[in-house]
Amino acid sequence: MGTDNHGRQYITAADETLDATYEEPLALSEYVDLLLSEPHLAAHAPKYLLAAIEDAGTRTVIEEGEEKTRYRFFDDPWNGGEHAILGNTAVLNRFVDDLRSIAAGRGKEEKILWLDGPTATGKSELKRCLVNGLREFSKTEDGRRYTVEWNVAGVDSDPGLTYGDMPQEDEDDWYQSPVQSHPLTVFPPGVREELLAELNDRLDDHIPLRVEGELDPFCREAADYLEEQYRRQGAENLFSAVTDPKHLRVKNYVVDVGQGIGILHSEDDGRPKERLVGSWMQGMLRELDSRGRKNPQAFSYDGVLSQGNGLVTIVEDAARHADLLQKLLNVPDEKRVKLDKGIGMDLDTQLIIISNPDLEDQLDQHTNREGKDPLKALKRRLDKHEFTYLTNLSLETELLRRELTDQTEVWDAASWDELSEWMREPITIAVRGSDGVVRERELAPHTIQAAALYAVVSRLATTDLPSELDLVDKALLFDRGYLRDGDERVDVEEFTFDDSAPDGKHGIPITYTRDLVADLLHEETDRFHEELPVEHVIMPQDVLNAMQGRLVNAPVFTEGEVREYRERVAPVRAYIFGQQETDVLNAMMQDKRVDEETVQEYVRHVYAWTEGDMLENERGERVEPDPLKMKVFEIEHLGRFTEDDYAGHEATSLVEQFRSEQIVTALNRHAWRHRDEEFRVTDVNPKEIPVIKAVLGSYGWEDIKRTFEDFDPTQWNNPPGGTETESLKERTIAALVDDFGYSEASAELTSRYVMEQVAYNWSENGDELLDELGEARMSDTNGGE
């Protein structure tokens, strides 16, 4: 019984969902009363589409190094982000701007919105976002969408009879408008104009309502029949008789494909008229006699324009339907299409076409004919919005992770640190081998990030690359808006990039990367460890080697692209190695990390020392900054100086310069960026200062050498028992597992890889080489705020 009751909860929840979605049908007068209190419910198609997008709200993102406002509508929040469009925010914002102009009648009304770009750039996701978003918006009270339905039964009854004396109403006699006709099209044009004027006076919006055209031919046939019958009966109030609730009802409907959204798919075929509006049903034509002419009620209304009337019409893979594009030329401005020679249908729909670059090739085939180009008028009507491959590392990492797993939630990070943590995370995937056994395969930390970075680097233009940057630097600038130069933050505004550079127009597509990683998951490795399943781990180096090595066998790349992309892997390897090295170093020094209270005390002493101020101690006494505390912190925790840089406890000019330029200047800059009306520096958390984070969060091999005097990296793979190397390795592996997301197997492989790169530099005379390695790591890995 308990199980039955529990199951009933889901039935009840479904009932409540549907009850909240649909309303009881309204009489025409009730609908008008509703509009007078809620005028926005009468929105025409572009205005409604715009309202749905804006209703979902916005968030702030960084793309191409710039902060942008993004509409959450395109994150597909109704489905947990399953069909979110990652990136291309600037393109989507321009798309919304065009909708705003079209809805307001400020121009572009004759335009067909064209979304162009290579495969796997998010164009198909836009279609799904539109369907999901409009469907869900139409279920809300603010997003209700209405049309009309007719019942011509009972017209022979005496109109003077009371409703109670009428024949019982049969729901099977009601027929909804097959093309979602707007209820206000029932009114004669003059009356409708007056009504719209009053609605716009009450509308709290800068975009006025517009309802143009007539009832669709199907509904017009019903209305004309009723009007003729009541005129013959001598009805005095003819419009009232025709629109009486027994004949006409206004009902809300849930927007969906085929009902307010028309989609012409790439595989759809048929004659142009069938694909656009529908076809005549011969059997119905014989049954529905309209005195020698075709009855519009014998039409199928299953074409893309018919289904999309009232909201949006989408032509998918438009290159396959290029023959229709010229026939759509006059639809946006005339807003009318023909069912037959004498039967026209008015439309209220926003036209959107989606294509790959091959459509542009078709449109440009007559360009050399100059003024005689037969496609010139069509090209003038198309308003192009070009999607490109992602050029943001975090977005590409997110997309690749989505492609490989069922993790579809959109990353809405509050900081670069948060994004950075998400990007580096490993993935564990269950894979069934050829022997039928299911095994866990691990994509080690930074592996997905490495694949994504290589793909992004392949898409970036070099024509505008400043001489002091490489392509990884450019990728990081685009993703977070700044770089690190030692202790200094260098913002993207300090570099000049050409907006016309072809970033994202070419490169390694996500499909290549996804399929390659999927193949690696099923391939065996020759790694072996006596205790750990290292053969089941895929490392960042594995993916980069495969991505580079298999380019030549991929049919999507030309020989020139293969050569170019192969050359771009080197800085990616260096950056990812820097990330792995940072993990290992921080794990090795995990027990040596300075606590936040010590950092705050140091910063307070330095700031007071620079300003000549006094500090308040625990007893509330005013005391001078302690030179010994500052000295100890700078030598032991920062590792910047030695005893030789001080005169006793007093700082020399070198230390003074560091304190003033590196600590206090950064503190003032951060306080200015986060200032309030009183500009209280004391409220700033020192751990939020980028230079402090960079200094305290990054260790070098000199720190290791100074801290662990008996450590030998050449012994890392098999450290002798009882040595400092053995104990340090045990602590490092444990820290990588507990605090950095590694498994024991991936921690073993990563630490080995790092030690192999470092070991040959580890000698009594290798300080200079170690310093160079540390500097390269600092510039590659120091992260954000």
Short mmCIF file of C-alpha atoms in Angstrom, two decimals, residues 393 416-417 420 423 446 449 453 457 468-477 479-480 482-488 490 568-583 585-586 694 697-699 701 753 757 771-784:
data_model
loop_
_atom_site.label_atom_id
_atom_site.label_comp_id
_atom_site.label_asym_id
_atom_site.label_seq_id
_atom_site.Cartn_x
_atom_site.Cartn_y
_atom_site.Cartn_z
CA LEU A 393 39.75 27.40 -22.80
CA TRP A 416 38.75 32.24 -12.41
CA ASP A 417 39.96 30.13 -9.46
CA SER A 420 40.44 26.62 -12.99
CA MET A 423 38.98 22.53 -15.71
CA HIS A 446 44.47 18.29 -16.54
CA GLN A 449 42.07 20.70 -20.09
CA LEU A 453 43.76 23.91 -24.85
CA VAL A 457 45.31 27.05 -29.73
CA GLU A 468 55.99 38.89 -26.48
CA LEU A 469 53.13 36.33 -26.39
CA ASP A 470 52.64 32.79 -27.62
CA LEU A 471 49.32 31.20 -28.52
CA VAL A 472 48.80 29.77 -25.03
CA ASP A 473 49.16 33.30 -23.65
CA LYS A 474 46.53 34.47 -26.09
CA ALA A 475 44.22 31.62 -25.09
CA LEU A 476 44.60 32.54 -21.41
CA LEU A 477 43.97 36.21 -22.15
CA ASP A 479 39.62 33.08 -21.17
CA ARG A 480 40.33 35.15 -18.07
CA TYR A 482 44.78 38.89 -17.98
CA LEU A 483 48.19 37.24 -17.69
CA ARG A 484 50.85 37.08 -15.01
CA ASP A 485 54.31 38.54 -15.62
CA GLY A 486 56.11 37.48 -12.47
CA ASP A 487 54.27 39.27 -9.68
CA GLU A 488 52.48 41.67 -12.01
CA VAL A 490 48.87 42.31 -17.19
CA ARG A 568 51.26 24.47 -32.21
CA VAL A 569 51.42 21.66 -29.66
CA ALA A 570 54.75 22.67 -28.04
CA PRO A 571 53.49 25.61 -25.91
CA VAL A 572 50.49 23.50 -24.88
CA ARG A 573 52.78 20.74 -23.60
CA ALA A 574 54.79 23.32 -21.66
CA TYR A 575 51.72 24.88 -20.06
CA ILE A 576 50.16 21.56 -19.04
CA PHE A 577 53.49 20.37 -17.65
CA GLY A 578 53.56 23.57 -15.60
CA GLN A 579 50.13 22.72 -14.21
CA GLN A 580 51.21 19.20 -13.26
CA GLU A 581 54.47 20.50 -11.78
CA THR A 582 52.57 23.02 -9.66
CA ASP A 583 50.36 20.24 -8.28
CA LEU A 585 55.29 21.06 -5.80
CA ASN A 586 52.29 22.16 -3.74
CA ALA A 694 51.03 34.16 -6.58
CA GLY A 697 50.69 29.74 -3.59
CA SER A 698 53.71 28.92 -5.75
CA TYR A 699 56.81 27.02 -4.74
CA TRP A 701 62.54 23.70 -6.74
CA TYR A 753 56.65 12.48 -15.15
CA GLN A 757 61.81 16.37 -16.27
CA ASP A 771 65.83 29.03 -11.35
CA GLU A 772 65.03 29.09 -15.07
CA LEU A 773 62.65 26.16 -14.69
CA GLY A 774 60.97 27.88 -11.75
CA GLU A 775 60.57 31.16 -13.63
CA ALA A 776 59.04 29.39 -16.62
CA ARG A 777 56.64 27.57 -14.30
CA MET A 778 55.67 30.83 -12.53
CA SER A 779 54.82 32.62 -15.76
CA ASP A 780 52.91 29.63 -17.12
CA THR A 781 50.89 28.65 -14.09
CA ASN A 782 50.25 31.61 -11.85
CA GLY A 783 46.51 31.95 -11.81
CA GLY A 784 43.81 34.47 -11.23
#
